[in-house]
Structure formats: C-alpha cells, structure tokens
mmCIF file of C-alpha atoms and ligand atoms in Angstrom:
data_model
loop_
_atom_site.group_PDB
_atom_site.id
_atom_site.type_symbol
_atom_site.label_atom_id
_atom_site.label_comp_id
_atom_site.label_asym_id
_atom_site.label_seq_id
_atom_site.Cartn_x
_atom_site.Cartn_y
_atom_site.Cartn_z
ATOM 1 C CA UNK I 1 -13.407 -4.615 4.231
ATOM 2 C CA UNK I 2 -13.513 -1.253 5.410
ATOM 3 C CA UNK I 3 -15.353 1.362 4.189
ATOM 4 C CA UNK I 4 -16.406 4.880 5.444
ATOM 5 C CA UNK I 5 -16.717 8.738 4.693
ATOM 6 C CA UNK I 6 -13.619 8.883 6.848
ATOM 7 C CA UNK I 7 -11.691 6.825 3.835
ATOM 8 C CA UNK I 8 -13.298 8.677 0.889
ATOM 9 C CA UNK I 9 -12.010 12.186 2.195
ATOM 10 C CA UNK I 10 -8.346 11.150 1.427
ATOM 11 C CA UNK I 11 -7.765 13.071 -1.939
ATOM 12 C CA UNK I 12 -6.544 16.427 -2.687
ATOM 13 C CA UNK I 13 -10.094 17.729 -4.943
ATOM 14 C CA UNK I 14 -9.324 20.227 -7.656
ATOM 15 C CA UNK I 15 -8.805 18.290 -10.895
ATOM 16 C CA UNK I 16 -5.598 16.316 -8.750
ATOM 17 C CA UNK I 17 -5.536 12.961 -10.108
ATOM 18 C CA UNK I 18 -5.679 11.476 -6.000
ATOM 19 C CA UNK I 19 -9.256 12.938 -6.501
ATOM 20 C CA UNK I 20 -11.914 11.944 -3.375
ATOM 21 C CA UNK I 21 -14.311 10.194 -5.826
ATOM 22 C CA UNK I 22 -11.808 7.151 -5.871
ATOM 23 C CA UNK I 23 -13.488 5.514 -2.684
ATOM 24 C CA UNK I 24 -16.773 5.530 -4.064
ATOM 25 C CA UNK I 25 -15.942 4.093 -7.251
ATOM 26 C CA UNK I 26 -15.084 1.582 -5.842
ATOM 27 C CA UNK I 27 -17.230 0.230 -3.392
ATOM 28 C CA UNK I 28 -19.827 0.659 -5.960
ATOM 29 C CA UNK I 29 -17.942 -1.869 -8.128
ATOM 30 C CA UNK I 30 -17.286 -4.289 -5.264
ATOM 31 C CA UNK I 31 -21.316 -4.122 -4.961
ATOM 32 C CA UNK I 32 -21.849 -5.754 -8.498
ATOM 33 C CA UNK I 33 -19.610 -8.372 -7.704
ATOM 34 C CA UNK I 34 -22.557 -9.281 -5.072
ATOM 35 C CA UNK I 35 -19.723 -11.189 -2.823
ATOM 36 C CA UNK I 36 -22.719 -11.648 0.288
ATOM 37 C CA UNK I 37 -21.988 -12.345 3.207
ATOM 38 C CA UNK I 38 -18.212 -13.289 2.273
ATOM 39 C CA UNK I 39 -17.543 -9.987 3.082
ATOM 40 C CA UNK I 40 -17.454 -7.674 6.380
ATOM 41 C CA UNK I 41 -17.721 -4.052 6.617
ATOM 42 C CA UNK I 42 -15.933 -2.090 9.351
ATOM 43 C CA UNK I 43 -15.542 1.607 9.685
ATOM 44 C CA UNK I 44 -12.212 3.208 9.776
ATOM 45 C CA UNK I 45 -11.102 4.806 12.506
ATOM 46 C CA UNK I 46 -8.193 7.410 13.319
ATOM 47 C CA UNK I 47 -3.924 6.629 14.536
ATOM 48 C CA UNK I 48 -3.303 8.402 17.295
ATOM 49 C CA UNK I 49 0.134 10.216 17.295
ATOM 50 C CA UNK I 50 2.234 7.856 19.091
ATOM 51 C CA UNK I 51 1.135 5.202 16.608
ATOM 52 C CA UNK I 52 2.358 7.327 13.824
ATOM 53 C CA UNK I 53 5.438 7.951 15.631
ATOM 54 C CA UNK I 54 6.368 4.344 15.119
ATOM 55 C CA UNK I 55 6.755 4.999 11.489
ATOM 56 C CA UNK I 56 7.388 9.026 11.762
ATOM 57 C CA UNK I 57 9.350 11.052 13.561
ATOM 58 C CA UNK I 58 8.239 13.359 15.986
ATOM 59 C CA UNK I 59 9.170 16.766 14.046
ATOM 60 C CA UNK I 60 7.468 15.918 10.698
ATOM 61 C CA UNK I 61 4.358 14.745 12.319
ATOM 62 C CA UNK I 62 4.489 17.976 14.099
ATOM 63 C CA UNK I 63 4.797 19.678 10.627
ATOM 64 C CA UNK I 64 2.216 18.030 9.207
ATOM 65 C CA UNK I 65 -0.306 19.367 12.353
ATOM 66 C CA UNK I 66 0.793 22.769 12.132
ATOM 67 C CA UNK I 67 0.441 22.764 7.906
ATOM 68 C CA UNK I 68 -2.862 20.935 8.799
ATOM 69 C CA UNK I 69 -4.253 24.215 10.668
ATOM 70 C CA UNK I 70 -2.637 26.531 8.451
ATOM 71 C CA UNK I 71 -4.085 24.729 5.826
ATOM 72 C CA UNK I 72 -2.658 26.140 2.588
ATOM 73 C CA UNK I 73 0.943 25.641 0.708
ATOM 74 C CA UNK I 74 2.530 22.243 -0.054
ATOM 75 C CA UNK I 75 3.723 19.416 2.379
ATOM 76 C CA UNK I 76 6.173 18.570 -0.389
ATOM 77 C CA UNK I 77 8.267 19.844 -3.051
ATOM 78 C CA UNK I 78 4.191 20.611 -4.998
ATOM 79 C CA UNK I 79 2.627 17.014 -5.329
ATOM 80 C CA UNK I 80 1.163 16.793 -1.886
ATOM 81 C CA UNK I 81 -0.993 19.683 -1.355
ATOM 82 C CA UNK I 82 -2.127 21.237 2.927
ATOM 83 C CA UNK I 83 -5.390 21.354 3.600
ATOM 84 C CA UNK I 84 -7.272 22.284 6.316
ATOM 85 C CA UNK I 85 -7.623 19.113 8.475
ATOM 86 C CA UNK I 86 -5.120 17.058 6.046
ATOM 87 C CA UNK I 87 -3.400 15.879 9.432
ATOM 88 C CA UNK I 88 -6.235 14.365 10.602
ATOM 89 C CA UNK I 89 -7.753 12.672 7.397
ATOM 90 C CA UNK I 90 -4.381 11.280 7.142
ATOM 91 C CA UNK I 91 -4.209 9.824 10.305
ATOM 92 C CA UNK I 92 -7.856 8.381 9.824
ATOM 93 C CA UNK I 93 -5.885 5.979 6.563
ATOM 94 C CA UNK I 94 -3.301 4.895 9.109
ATOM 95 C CA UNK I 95 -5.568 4.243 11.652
ATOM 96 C CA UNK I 96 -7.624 1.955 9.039
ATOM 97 C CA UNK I 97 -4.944 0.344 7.862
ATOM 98 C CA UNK I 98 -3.994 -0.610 12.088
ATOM 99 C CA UNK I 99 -7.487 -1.724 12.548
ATOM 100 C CA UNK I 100 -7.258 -3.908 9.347
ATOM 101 C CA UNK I 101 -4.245 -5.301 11.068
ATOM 102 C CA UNK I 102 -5.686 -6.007 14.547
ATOM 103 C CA UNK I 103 -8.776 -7.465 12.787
ATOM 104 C CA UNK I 104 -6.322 -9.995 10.914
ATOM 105 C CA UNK I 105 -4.388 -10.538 14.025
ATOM 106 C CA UNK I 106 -7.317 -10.890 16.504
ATOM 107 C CA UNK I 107 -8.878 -13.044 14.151
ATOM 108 C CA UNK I 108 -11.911 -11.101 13.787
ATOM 109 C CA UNK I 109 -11.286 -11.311 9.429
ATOM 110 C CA UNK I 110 -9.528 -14.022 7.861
ATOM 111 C CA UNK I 111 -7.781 -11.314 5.417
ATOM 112 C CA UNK I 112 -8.194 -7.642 5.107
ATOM 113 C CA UNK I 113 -8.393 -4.590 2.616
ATOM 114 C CA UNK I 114 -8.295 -1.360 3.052
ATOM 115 C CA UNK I 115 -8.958 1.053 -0.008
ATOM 116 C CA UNK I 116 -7.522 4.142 -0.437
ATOM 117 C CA UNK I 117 -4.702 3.224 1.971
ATOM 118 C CA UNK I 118 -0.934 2.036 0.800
ATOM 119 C CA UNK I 119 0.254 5.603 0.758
ATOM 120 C CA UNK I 120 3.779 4.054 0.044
ATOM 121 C CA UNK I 121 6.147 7.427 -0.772
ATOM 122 C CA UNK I 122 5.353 9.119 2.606
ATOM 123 C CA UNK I 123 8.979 8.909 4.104
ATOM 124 C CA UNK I 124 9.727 8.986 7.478
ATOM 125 C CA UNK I 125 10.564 12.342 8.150
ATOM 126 C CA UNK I 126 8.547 13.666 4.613
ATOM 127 C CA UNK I 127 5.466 13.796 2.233
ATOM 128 C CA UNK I 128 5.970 12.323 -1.211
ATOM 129 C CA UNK I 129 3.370 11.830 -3.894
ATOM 130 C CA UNK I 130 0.130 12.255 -2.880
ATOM 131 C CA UNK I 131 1.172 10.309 0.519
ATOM 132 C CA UNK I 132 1.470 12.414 3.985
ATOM 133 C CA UNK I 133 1.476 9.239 5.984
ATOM 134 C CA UNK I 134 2.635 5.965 5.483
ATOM 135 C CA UNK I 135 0.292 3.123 6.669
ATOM 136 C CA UNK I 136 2.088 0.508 5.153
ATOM 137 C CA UNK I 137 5.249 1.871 7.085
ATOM 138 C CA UNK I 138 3.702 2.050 10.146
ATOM 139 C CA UNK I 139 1.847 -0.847 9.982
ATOM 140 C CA UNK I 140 5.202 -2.657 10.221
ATOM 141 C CA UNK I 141 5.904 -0.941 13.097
ATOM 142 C CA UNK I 142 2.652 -1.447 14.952
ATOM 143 C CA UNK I 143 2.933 -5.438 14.116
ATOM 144 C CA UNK I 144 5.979 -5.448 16.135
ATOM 145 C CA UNK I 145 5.218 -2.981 18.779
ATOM 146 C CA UNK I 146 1.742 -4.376 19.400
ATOM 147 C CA UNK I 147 2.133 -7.880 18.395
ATOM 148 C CA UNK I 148 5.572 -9.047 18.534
ATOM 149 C CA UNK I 149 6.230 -9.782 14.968
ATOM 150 C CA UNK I 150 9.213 -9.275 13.628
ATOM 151 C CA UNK I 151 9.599 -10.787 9.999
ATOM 152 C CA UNK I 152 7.171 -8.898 7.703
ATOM 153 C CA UNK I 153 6.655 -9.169 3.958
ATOM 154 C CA UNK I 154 5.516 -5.720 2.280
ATOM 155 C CA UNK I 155 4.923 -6.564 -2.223
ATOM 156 C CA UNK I 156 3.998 -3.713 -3.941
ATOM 157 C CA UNK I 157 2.238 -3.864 -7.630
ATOM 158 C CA UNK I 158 1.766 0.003 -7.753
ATOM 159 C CA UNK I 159 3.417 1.159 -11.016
ATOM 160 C CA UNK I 160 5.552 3.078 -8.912
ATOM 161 C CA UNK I 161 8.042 2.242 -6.416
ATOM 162 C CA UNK I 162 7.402 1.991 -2.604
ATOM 163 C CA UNK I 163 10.180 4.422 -2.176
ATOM 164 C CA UNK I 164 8.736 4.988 1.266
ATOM 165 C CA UNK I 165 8.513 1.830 2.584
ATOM 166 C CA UNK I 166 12.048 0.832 0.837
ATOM 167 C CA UNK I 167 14.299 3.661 2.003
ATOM 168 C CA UNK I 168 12.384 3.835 5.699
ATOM 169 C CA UNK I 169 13.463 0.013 6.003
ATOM 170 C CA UNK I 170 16.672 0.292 3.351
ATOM 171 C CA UNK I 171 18.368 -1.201 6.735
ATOM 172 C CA UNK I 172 16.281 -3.279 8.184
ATOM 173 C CA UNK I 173 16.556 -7.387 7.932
ATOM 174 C CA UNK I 174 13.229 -8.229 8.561
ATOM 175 C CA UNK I 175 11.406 -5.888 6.014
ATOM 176 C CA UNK I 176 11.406 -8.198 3.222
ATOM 177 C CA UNK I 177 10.650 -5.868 0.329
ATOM 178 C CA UNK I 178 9.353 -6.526 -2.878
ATOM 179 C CA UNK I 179 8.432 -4.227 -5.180
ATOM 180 C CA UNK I 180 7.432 -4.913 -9.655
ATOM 181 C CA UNK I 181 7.191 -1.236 -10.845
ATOM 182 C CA UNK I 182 7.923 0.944 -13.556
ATOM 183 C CA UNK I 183 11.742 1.544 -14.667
ATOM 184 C CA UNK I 184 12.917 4.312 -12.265
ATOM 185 C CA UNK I 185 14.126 6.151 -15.032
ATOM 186 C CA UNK I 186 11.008 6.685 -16.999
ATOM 187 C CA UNK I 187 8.704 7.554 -14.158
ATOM 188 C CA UNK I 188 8.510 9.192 -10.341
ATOM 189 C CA UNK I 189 9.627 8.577 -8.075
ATOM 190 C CA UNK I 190 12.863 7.488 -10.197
ATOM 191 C CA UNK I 191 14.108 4.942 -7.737
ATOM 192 C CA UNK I 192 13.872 1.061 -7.574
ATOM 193 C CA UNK I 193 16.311 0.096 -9.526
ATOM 194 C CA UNK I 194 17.008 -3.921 -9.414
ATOM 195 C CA UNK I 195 20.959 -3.553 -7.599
ATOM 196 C CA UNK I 196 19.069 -1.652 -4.420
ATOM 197 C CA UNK I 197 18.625 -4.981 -2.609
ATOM 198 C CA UNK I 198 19.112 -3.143 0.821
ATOM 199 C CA UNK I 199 21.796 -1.904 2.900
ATOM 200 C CA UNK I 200 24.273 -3.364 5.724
ATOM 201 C CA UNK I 201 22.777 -6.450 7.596
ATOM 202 C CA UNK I 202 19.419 -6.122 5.050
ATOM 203 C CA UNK I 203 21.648 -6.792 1.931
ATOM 204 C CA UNK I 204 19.756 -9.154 -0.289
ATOM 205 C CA UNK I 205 16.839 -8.528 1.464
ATOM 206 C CA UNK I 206 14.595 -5.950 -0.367
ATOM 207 C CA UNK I 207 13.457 -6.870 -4.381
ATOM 208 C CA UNK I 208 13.381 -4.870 -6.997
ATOM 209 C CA UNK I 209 11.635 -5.301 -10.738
ATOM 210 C CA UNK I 210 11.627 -2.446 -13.017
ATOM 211 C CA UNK I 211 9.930 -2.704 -16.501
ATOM 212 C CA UNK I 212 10.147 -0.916 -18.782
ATOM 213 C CA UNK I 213 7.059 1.587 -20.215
ATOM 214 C CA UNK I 214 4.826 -0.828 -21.888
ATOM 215 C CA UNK I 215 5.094 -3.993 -20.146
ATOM 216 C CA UNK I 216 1.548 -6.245 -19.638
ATOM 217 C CA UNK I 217 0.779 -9.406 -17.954
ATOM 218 C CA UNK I 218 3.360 -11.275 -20.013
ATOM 219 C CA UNK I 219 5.866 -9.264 -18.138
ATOM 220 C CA UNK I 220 4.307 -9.384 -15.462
ATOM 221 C CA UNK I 221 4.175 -13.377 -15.140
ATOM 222 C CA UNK I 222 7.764 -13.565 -16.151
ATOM 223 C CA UNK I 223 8.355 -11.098 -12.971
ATOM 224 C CA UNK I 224 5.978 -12.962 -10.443
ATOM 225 C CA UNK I 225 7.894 -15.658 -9.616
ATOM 226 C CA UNK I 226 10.671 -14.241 -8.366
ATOM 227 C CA UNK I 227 8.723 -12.426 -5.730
ATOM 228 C CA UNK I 228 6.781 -15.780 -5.028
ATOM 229 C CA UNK I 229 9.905 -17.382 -4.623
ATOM 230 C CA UNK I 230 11.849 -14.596 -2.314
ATOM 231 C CA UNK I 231 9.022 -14.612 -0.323
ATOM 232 C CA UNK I 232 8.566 -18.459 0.082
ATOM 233 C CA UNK I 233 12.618 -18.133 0.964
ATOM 234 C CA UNK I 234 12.316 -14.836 3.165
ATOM 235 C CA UNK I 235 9.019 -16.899 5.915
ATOM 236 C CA UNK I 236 7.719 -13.826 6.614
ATOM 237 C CA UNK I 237 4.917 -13.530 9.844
ATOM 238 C CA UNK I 238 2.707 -11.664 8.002
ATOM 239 C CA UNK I 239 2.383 -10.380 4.223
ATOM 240 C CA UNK I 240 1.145 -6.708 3.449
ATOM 241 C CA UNK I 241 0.357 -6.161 -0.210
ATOM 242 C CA UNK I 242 -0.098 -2.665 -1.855
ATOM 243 C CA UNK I 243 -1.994 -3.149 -4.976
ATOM 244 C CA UNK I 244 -2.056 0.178 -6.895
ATOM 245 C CA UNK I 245 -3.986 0.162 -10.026
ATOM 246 C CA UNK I 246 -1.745 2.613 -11.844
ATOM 247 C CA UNK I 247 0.305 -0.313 -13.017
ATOM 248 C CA UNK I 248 -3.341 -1.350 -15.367
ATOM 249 C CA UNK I 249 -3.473 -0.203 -19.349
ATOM 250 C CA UNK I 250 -5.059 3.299 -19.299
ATOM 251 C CA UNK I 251 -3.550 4.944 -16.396
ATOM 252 C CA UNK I 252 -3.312 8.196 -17.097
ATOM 253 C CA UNK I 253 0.244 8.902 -15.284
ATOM 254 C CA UNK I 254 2.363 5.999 -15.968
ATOM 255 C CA UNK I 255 2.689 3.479 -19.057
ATOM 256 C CA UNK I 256 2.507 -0.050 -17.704
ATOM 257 C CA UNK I 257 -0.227 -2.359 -19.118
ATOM 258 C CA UNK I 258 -1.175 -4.988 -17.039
ATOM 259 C CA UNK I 259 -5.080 -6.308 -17.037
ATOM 260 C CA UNK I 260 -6.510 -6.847 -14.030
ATOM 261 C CA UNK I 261 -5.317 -10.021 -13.558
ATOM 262 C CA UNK I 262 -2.390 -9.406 -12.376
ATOM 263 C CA UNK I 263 -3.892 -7.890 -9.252
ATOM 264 C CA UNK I 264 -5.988 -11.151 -9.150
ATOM 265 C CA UNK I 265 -2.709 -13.443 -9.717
ATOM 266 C CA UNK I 266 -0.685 -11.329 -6.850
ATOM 267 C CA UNK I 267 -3.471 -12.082 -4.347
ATOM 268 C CA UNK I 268 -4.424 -15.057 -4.777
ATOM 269 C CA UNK I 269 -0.514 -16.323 -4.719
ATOM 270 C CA UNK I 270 0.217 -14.401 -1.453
ATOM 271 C CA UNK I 271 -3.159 -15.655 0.192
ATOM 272 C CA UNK I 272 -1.543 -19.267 -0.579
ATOM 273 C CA UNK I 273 2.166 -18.171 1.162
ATOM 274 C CA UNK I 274 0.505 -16.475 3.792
ATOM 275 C CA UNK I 275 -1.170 -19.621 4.057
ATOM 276 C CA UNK I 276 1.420 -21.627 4.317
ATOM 277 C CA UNK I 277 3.929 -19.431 6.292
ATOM 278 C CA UNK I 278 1.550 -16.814 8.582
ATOM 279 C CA UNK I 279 -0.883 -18.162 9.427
ATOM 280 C CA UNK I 280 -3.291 -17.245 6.979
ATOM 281 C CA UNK I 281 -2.436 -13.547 7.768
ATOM 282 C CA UNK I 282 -2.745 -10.482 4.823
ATOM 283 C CA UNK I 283 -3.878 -7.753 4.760
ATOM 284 C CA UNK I 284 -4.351 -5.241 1.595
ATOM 285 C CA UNK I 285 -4.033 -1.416 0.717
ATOM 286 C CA UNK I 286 -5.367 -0.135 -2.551
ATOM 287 C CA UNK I 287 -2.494 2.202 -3.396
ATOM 288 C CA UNK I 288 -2.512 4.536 -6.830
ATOM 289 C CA UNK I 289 -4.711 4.234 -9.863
ATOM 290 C CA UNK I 290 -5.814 7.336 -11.196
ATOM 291 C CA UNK I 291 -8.215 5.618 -13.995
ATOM 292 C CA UNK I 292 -11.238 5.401 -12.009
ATOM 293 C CA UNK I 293 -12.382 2.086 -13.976
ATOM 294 C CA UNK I 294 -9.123 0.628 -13.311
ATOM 295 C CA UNK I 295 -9.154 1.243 -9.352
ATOM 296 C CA UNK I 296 -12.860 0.092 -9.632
ATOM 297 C CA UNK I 297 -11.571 -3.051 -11.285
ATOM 298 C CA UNK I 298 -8.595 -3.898 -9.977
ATOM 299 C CA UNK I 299 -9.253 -3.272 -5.994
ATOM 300 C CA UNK I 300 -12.405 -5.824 -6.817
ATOM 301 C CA UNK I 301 -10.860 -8.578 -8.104
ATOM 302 C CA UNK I 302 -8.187 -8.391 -5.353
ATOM 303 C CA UNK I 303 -11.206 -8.646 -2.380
ATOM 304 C CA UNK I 304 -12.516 -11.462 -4.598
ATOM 305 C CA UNK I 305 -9.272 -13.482 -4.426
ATOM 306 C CA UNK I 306 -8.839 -13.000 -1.212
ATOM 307 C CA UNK I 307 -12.818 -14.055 -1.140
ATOM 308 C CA UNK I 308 -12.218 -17.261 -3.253
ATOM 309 C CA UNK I 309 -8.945 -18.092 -2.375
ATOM 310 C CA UNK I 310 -9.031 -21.162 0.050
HETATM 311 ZN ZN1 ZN W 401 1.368 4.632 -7.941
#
C-alpha cells in the first residue's frame, strides 16, 4: 500500500473535480477498515525520465518539463491544467506505480495498490483528462524492460475508457486489454466501442464493454465474465487493474451505477487468475472517482479483497 504527501499532491486544486483531497479520503477510510498488519505502507517515490520514456516519447516529456516551469496554460485541449512543478508530481505517480511493481515482482508484497495512480488517458505523445502521465502505460513497459515479461493483462473498471492504455498498445499482441466503461457515445473520452478489438497482429486482443448510462451491478455481472474468461484465455504474466470509482452511483461526471461491489467482485476474481496464471502477481491503481465517498469506498474494498482473497 503506498501512501505519501508525494501521492496526495496529484490534483489540479481550484474546484477541479481531480481535487488533492482524494488521497486523504481515502486512507482515512482504509483506517476504519482496521486491516492490521495485513497491510504494508511504502512511500512513493519519483520515475526518472528514461523510465517515462518507455511509455512517452522524448518530445512530449520534454513539453511537459518546460509547461512544468512555465507553470500556467493547459497541457491539453483545457482538462489538464500546468502547474508549477506538475512534471515532477507526475512523475512521483509513475514512479509509485514502478515501485508497486518491483515490490510485486521482488516479492517484497504479495499484491499491490497504488491510489491516485491509473492515470489511463495520458497518451503517448499527449495529456488527456486529468492524466499527464500514464503509469499504467509505462508500467507495461518497465515489466518488460526490467523484468522480461512480455504478456501483460491491463482491466479497467473506470467509467471511462483507458483510451491511453488502448490506443498506446492498439498494436501490440501482448497487451491484453480489457476495459467495462461507459458507452463512448454518451461520455469522454467517446471511444471504446466493442468492434475496437485491436489492430494488425493484436486483432482480437483488446476488450471492449460499453453500457449504456444507467447500468448497476446487474450489468455489471452480466459483463464480468467475459473479461474473466478473455483473460483466463489470453495467460497473461502479470494483471494490472485500474479501478476508478467514477463507474459507482453518485459520480458526479458520468451515469453508471455500480455499488461497490463490483470493485470488490473485479479484485477478488483477478487475485484468483493471477493466482492461477502469474504467479500470484497484481498490482492496483485507483483511477477516477470524483465522489469522494465513492473513492473512499470503493479503493477500500479493493485493498480488502486483495487482503482476504487467498
Ligand atoms: Zn474515469
């Protein structure tokens, strides 16, 4: 579990809905839940540049540096507001997000989450929504520079698509993708739609579920097993899961409806492939959820799955 001031200064302050309170929230609602000595805090600590160059390229990490000093204007179109030291602060959620990874692969945690982190619309070369770099995306990277791994499962549960992670792997084979969001065409980033399995030799291997505005935990269970079963057919190495907690009832910027139990469900069903096809090996990132109850709620019932799953 990591934790740290480092984290909680990922937000963009101002009445923004990716506010810096988020981090706090929730680590004061994973207190209650009075897990013990189940749990393990680590600090975060920052990527360096050539570890977000696996993901990035070199000109829009330069970008990001230079906006970063400036620190004013937009890194995007007007979602993802500069701010003085932005570069850095993001690079300290990548960086947490590696060290969740090494602590996974090292064996120093059985499983790992990361809050804050699962910045999933941060494109290679560009900002998206709130996200300036994408952990999840170089994560992937990392595991196969670093460790050797080539077959990687990335789910997503965020209410919006992991446009990010999709399109910066859209030709990739072993990216196995799988993503239950909100229908493209009723909220950002628009994309996601179920024929975009992946492109050239990754055909077939990227999922898709839009729902439609509205859909709960009925839809959701009559979703999960497909992405149970494409992952039980794709063997990945290891299993990243982004588990926004915009897709809950009561978000304030998207209309799904799921309880919390989803994010339970989703856990608990990837500790048991991971399990059975990694090695044990997961590792979480909180994603969106701009109902501060909701992130509260949601993030903590994924740490105790992975807690109380055997
Ligand atoms: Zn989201």
């Amino acid at each position: 579990m990591f934790r740290g001031e480092e984290l909680a200064r990922y937000g963009f302050g101002d009445g923004h809905p990716f506010g810096c309170d988020r981090h706090e929230v929730f680590h004061d609602e994973l207190a209650k839940a009075c897990l013990g000595d189940a749990i393990r805090y680590a600090a975060p600590r920052r990527a360096s540049v050539d570890e977000l160059a696996l993901f990035h390229l070199p000109e829009y990490i330069n970008f990001v540096s230079k906006r970063s000093a400036e620190g004013c204007g937009f890194l995007d179109g007007g979602d993802t507001p500069a701010f003085p030291g932005v570069f850095e602060i993001a690079a300290d959620v990548v960086g947490t997000t590696l060290a969740a990874v090494d602590a996974v692969m090292q064996g120093d945690a059985r499983r790992a989450f990361v809050p804050i982190a699962g910045l999933h619309h941060a494109g290679r070369d560009h900002a998206a929504g709130f996200c300036v770099f994408n952990d999840c995306g170089v994560a992937v990277e990392y595991l196969r520079h670093n460790y050797d791994l080539q077959r990687i499962a990335y789910v997503d549960i965020d209410a919006h698509h992991g446009d990010g992670v999709f399109y910066g792997f859209e030709y990739d084979p072993d990216l196995l993708f799988a993503d239950i969001h909100e229908d493209g065409r009723f909220l950002y980033p628009g994309t996601g739609a179920a024929n975009e399995t992946g492109k050239g030799p990754a055909t077939g291997t990227k999922l898709n579920i839009p729902l439609p505005p509205g859909a709960g935990d009925a839809e959701f269970a009559d979703a999960w097993p497909a992405v149970e079963a494409f992952i039980e057919h794709a063997r990945p190495e290891f299993i990243i899961l982004q588990c926004g907690a915009d897709s809950l009832e009561g978000d304030p910027i998207t209309h799904l409806r799921f309880t919390e139990d989803a994010h339970a469900r989703a856990a608990s069903e990837l500790c048991r492939l991971a399990a059975k096809h990694c090695g044990g090996r997961i590792v979480a990132t909180g994603g969106g959820g701009y109902n501060r109850h909701n992130v509260a709620r949601a993030w903590t019932r994924v740490v105790e799955s992975f807690v109380a799953t055997a």
